[in-house]
PDB file of C-alpha atoms and ligand atoms in Angstrom:
ATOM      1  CA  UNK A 156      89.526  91.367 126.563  1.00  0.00           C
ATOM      2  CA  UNK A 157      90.643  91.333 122.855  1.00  0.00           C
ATOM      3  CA  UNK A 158      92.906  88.041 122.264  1.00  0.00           C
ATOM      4  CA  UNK A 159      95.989  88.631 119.889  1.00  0.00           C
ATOM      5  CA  UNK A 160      94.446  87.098 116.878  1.00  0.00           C
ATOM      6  CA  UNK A 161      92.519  90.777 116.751  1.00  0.00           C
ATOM      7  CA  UNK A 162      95.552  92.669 116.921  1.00  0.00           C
ATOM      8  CA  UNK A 163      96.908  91.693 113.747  1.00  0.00           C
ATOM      9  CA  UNK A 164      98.194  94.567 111.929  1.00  0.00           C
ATOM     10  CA  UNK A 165      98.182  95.726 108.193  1.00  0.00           C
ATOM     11  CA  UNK A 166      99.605  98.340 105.997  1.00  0.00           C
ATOM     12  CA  UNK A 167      97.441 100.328 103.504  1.00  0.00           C
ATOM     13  CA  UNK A 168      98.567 103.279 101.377  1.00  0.00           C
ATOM     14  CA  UNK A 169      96.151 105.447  99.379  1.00  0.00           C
ATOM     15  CA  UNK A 170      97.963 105.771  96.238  1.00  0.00           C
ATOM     16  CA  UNK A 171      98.325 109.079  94.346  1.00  0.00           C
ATOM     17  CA  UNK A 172      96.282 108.089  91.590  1.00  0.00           C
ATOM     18  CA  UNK A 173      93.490 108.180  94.375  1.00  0.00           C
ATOM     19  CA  UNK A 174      94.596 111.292  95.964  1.00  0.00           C
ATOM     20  CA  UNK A 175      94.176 112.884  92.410  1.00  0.00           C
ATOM     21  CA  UNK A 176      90.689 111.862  91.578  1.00  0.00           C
ATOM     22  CA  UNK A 177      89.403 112.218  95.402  1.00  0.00           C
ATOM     23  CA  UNK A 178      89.108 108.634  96.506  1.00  0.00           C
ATOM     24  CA  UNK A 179      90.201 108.891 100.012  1.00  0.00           C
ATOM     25  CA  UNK A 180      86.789 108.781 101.437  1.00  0.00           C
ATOM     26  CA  UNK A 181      85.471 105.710  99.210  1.00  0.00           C
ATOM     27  CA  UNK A 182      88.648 103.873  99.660  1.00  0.00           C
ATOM     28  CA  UNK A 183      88.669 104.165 103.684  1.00  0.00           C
ATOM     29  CA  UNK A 184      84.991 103.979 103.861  1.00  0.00           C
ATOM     30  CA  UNK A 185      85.254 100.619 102.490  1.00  0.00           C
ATOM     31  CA  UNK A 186      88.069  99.406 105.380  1.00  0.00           C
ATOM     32  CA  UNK A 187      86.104 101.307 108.201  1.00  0.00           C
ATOM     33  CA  UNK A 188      82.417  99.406 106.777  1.00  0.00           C
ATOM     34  CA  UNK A 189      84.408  95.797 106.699  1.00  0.00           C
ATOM     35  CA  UNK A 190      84.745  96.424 110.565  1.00  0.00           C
ATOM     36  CA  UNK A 191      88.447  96.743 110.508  1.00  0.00           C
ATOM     37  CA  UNK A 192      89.832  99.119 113.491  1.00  0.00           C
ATOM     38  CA  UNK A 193      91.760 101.871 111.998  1.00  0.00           C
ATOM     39  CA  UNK A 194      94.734 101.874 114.675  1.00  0.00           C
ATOM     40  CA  UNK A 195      97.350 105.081 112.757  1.00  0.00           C
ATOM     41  CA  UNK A 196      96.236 107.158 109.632  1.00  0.00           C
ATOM     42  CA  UNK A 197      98.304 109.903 108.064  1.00  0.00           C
ATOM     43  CA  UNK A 198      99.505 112.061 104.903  1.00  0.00           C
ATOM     44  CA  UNK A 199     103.114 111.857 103.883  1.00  0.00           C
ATOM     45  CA  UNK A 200     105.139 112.208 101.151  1.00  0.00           C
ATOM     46  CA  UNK A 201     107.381 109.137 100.111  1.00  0.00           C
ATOM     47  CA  UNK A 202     111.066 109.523  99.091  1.00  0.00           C
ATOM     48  CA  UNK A 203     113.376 107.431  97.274  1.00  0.00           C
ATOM     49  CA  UNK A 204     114.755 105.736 100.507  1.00  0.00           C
ATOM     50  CA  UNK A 205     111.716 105.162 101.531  1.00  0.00           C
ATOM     51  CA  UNK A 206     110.435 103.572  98.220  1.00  0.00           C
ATOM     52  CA  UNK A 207     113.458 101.211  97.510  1.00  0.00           C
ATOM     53  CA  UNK A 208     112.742  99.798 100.766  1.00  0.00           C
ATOM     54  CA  UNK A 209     108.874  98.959 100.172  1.00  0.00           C
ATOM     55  CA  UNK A 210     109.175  98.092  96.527  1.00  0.00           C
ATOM     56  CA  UNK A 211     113.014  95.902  97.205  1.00  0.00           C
ATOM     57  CA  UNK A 212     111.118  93.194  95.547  1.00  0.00           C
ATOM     58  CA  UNK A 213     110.836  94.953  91.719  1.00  0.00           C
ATOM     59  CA  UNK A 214     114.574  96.782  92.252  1.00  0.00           C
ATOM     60  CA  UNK A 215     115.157  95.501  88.834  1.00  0.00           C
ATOM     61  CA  UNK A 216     112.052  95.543  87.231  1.00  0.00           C
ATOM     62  CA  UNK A 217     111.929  98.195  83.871  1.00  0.00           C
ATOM     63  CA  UNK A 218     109.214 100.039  85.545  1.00  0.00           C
ATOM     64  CA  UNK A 219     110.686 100.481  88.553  1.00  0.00           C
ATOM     65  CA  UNK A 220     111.996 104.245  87.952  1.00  0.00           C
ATOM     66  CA  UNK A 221     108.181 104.858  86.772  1.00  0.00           C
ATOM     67  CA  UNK A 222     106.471 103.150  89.607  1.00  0.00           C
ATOM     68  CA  UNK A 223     108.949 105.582  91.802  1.00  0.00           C
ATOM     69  CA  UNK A 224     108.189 108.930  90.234  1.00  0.00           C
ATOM     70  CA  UNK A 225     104.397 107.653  90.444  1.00  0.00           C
ATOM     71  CA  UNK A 226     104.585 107.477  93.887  1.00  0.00           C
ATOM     72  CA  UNK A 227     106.198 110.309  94.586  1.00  0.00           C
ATOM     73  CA  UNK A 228     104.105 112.301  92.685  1.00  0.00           C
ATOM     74  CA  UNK A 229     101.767 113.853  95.673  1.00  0.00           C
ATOM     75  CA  UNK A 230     101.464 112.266  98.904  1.00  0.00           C
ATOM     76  CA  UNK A 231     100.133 109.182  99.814  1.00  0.00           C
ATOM     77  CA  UNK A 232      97.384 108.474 103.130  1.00  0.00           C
ATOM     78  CA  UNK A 233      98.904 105.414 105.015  1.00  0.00           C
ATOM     79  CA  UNK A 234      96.933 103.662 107.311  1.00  0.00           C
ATOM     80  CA  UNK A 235      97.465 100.875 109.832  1.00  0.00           C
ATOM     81  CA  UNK A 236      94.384  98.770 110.117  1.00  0.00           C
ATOM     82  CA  UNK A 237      93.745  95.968 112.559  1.00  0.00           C
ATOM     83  CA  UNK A 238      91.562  92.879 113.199  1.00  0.00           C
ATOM     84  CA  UNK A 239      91.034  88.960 112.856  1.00  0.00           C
ATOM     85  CA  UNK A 240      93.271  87.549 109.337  1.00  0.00           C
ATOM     86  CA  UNK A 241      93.265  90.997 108.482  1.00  0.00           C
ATOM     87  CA  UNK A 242      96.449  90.803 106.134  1.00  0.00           C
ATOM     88  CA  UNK A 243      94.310  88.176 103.890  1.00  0.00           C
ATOM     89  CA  UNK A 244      90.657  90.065 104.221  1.00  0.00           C
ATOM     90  CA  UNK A 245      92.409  93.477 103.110  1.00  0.00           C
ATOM     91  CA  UNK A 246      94.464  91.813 100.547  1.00  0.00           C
ATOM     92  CA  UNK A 247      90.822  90.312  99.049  1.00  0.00           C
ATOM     93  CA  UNK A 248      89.484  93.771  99.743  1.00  0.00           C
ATOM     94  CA  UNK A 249      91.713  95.375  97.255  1.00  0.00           C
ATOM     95  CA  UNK A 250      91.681  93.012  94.325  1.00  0.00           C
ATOM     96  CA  UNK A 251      94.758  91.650  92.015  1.00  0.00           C
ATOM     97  CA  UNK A 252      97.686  93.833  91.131  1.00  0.00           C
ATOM     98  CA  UNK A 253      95.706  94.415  87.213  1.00  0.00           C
ATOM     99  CA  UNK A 254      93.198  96.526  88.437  1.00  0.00           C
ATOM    100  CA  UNK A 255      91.130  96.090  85.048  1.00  0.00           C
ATOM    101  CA  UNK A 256      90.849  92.530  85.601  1.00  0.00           C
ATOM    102  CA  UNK A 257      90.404  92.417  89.642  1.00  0.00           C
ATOM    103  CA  UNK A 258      87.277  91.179  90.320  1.00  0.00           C
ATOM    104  CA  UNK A 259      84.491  93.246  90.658  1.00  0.00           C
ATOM    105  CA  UNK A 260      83.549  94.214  93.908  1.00  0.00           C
ATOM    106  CA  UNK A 261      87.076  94.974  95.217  1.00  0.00           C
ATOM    107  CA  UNK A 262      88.299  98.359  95.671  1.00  0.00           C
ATOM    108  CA  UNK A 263      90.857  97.752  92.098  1.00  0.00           C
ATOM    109  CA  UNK A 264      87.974  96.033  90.826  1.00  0.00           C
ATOM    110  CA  UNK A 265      85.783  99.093  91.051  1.00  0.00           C
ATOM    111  CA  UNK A 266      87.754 102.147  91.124  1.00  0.00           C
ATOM    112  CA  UNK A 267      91.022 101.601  88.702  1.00  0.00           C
ATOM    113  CA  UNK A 268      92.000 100.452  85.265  1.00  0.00           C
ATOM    114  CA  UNK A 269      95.501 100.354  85.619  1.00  0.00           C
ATOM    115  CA  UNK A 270      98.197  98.041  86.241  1.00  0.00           C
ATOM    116  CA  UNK A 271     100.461 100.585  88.308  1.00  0.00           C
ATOM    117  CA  UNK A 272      98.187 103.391  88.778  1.00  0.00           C
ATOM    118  CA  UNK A 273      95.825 100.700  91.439  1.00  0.00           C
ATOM    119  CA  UNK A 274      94.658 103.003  93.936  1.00  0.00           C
ATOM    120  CA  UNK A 275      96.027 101.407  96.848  1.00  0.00           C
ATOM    121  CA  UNK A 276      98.959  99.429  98.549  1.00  0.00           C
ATOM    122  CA  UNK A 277      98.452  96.262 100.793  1.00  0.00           C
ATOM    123  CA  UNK A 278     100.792  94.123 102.592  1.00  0.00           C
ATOM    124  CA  UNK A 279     101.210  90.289 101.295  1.00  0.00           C
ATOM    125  CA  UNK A 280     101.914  88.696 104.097  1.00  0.00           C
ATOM    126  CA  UNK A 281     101.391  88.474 107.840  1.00  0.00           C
ATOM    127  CA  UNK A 282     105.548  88.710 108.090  1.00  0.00           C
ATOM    128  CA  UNK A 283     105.727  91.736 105.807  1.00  0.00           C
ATOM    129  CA  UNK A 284     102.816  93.329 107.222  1.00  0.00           C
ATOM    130  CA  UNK A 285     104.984  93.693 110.437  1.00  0.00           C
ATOM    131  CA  UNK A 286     108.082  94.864 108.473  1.00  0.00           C
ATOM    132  CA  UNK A 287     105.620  97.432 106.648  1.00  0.00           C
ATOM    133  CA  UNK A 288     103.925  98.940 109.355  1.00  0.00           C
ATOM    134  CA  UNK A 289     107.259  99.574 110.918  1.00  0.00           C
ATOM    135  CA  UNK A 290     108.394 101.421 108.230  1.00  0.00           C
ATOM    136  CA  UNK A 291     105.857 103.757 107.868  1.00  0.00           C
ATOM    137  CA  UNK A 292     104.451 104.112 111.697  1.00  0.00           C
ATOM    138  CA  UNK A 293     106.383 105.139 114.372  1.00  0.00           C
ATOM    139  CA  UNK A 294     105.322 103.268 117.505  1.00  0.00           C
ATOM    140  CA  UNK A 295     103.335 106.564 119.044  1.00  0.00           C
ATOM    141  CA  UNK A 296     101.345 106.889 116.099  1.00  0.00           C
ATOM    142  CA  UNK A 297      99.900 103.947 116.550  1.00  0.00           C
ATOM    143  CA  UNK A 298      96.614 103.874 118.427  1.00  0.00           C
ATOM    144  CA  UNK A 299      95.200 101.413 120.799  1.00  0.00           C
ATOM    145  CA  UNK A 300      91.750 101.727 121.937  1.00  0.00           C
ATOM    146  CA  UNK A 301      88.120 100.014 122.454  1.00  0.00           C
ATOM    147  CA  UNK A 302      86.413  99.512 119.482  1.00  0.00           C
ATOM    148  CA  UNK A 303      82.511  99.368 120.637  1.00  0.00           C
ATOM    149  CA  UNK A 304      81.352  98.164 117.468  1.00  0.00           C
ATOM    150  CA  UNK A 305      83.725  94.786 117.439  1.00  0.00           C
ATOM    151  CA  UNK A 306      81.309  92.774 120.160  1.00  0.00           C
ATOM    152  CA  UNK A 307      78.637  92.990 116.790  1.00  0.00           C
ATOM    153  CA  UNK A 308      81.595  92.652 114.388  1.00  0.00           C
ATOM    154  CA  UNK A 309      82.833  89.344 115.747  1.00  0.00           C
ATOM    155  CA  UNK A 310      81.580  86.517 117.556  1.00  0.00           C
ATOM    156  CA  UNK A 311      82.660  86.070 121.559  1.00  0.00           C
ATOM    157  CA  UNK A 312      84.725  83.239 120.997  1.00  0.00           C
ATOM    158  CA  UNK A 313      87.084  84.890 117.694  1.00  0.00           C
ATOM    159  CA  UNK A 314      87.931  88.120 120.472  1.00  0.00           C
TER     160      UNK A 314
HETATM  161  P1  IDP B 426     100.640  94.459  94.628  1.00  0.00           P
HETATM  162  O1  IDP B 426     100.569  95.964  94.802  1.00  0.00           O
HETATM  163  O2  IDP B 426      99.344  93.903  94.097  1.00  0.00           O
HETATM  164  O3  IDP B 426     101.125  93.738  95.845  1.00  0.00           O
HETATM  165  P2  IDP B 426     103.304  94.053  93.452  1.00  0.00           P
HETATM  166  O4  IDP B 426     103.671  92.984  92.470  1.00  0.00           O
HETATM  167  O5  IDP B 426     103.851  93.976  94.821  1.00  0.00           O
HETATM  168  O6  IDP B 426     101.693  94.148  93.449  1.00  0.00           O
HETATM  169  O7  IDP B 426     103.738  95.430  92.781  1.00  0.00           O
HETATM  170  C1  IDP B 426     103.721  96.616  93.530  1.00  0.00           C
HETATM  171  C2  IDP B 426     103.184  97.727  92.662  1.00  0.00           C
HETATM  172  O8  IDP B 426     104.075  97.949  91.573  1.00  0.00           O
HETATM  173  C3  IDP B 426     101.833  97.460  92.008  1.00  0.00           C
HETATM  174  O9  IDP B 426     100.729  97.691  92.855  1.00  0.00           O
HETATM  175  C4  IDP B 426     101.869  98.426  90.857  1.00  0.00           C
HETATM  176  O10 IDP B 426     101.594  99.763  91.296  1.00  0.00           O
HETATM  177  C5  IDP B 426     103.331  98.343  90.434  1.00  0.00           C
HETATM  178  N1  IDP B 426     103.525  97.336  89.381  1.00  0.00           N
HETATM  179  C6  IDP B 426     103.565  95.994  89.519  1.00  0.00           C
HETATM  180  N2  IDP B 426     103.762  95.373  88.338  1.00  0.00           N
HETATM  181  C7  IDP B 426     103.855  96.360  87.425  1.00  0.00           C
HETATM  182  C8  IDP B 426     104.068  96.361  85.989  1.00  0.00           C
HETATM  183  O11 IDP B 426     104.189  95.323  85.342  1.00  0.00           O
HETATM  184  N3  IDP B 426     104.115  97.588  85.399  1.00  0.00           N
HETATM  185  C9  IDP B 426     103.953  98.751  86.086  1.00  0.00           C
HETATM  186  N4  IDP B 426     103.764  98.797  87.402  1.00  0.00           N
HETATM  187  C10 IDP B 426     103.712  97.621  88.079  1.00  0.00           C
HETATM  188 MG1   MG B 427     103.006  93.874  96.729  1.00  0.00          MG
END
């Protein structure tokens, strides 16, 4: 029996920057060897609706119009990934906002150089994480099932 602590959900998009230079694999490698559960995963392309929703908070920022054509400029992989704090541990995962100052180690911290083009998207907060994965998942396109591997990825008493 997996206790609701495990269930908590995150958002993740694969930015286009990564799509371009073929970091899908490294990126969700990296997720999938953390022992997070990958619970939806998909392609899709992002429209403006869709963008002033998830980036609300930079509205009226000057690069706003550029961070919008950015990501609409191929399609993006979303994922839904689940497991123990995982909002924080995927948030440390992917490294500060600056990806030529995120520490090394994380995926910014490794793979990017920019301060938009960051390879990847992650939810701040356990209370936008829920609004996030709502947005992009419908409810059937999320998956629940056993993950074998989590009686070695956690101890008894955090499932
Ligand atoms: P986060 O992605 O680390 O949570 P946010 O401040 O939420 O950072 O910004 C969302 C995204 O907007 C960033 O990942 C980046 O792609 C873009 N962005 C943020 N600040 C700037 C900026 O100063 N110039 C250009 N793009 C920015
Ligand atoms: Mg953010």
């Amino acid at each position: 029996m997996e206790f609701d602590g495990v269930k908590e959900k995150t958002l993740v998009l694969i930015k286009p920057d990564a799509i371009q230079r073929g970091l899908i694999g490294e990126i969700t490698g990296r997720f999938e060897r953390k022992g997070l559960k990958l619970v939806g995963l998909k392609m899709m392309g992002l429209d403006d609706e869709i963008l002033k929703q998830h980036y609300s908070h930079l509205a009226d920022k000057p690069f706003f119009a550029g961070l919008a054509k950015f990501m609409k400029s191929s399609p993006v992989v979303a994922m839904c990934l689940e497991g123990l704090e995982v909002v924080q541990a995927v948030r440390l995962l992917c490294g500060i906002t600056k990806a030529r100052t995120a520490e090394a180690g994380s995926i910014r911290g490794d793979l990017a150089m920019s301060v938009s083009c960051n390879v990847v998207h992650a939810s701040d907060s356990v209370e936008n994480a829920k609004l996030e994965v709502s947005r992009f998942f419908d409810e059937k396109e999320l998956h629940g099932y056993t993950k074998s591997e989590y009686e070695h990825v956690y101890a008894e008493d955090e499932m």
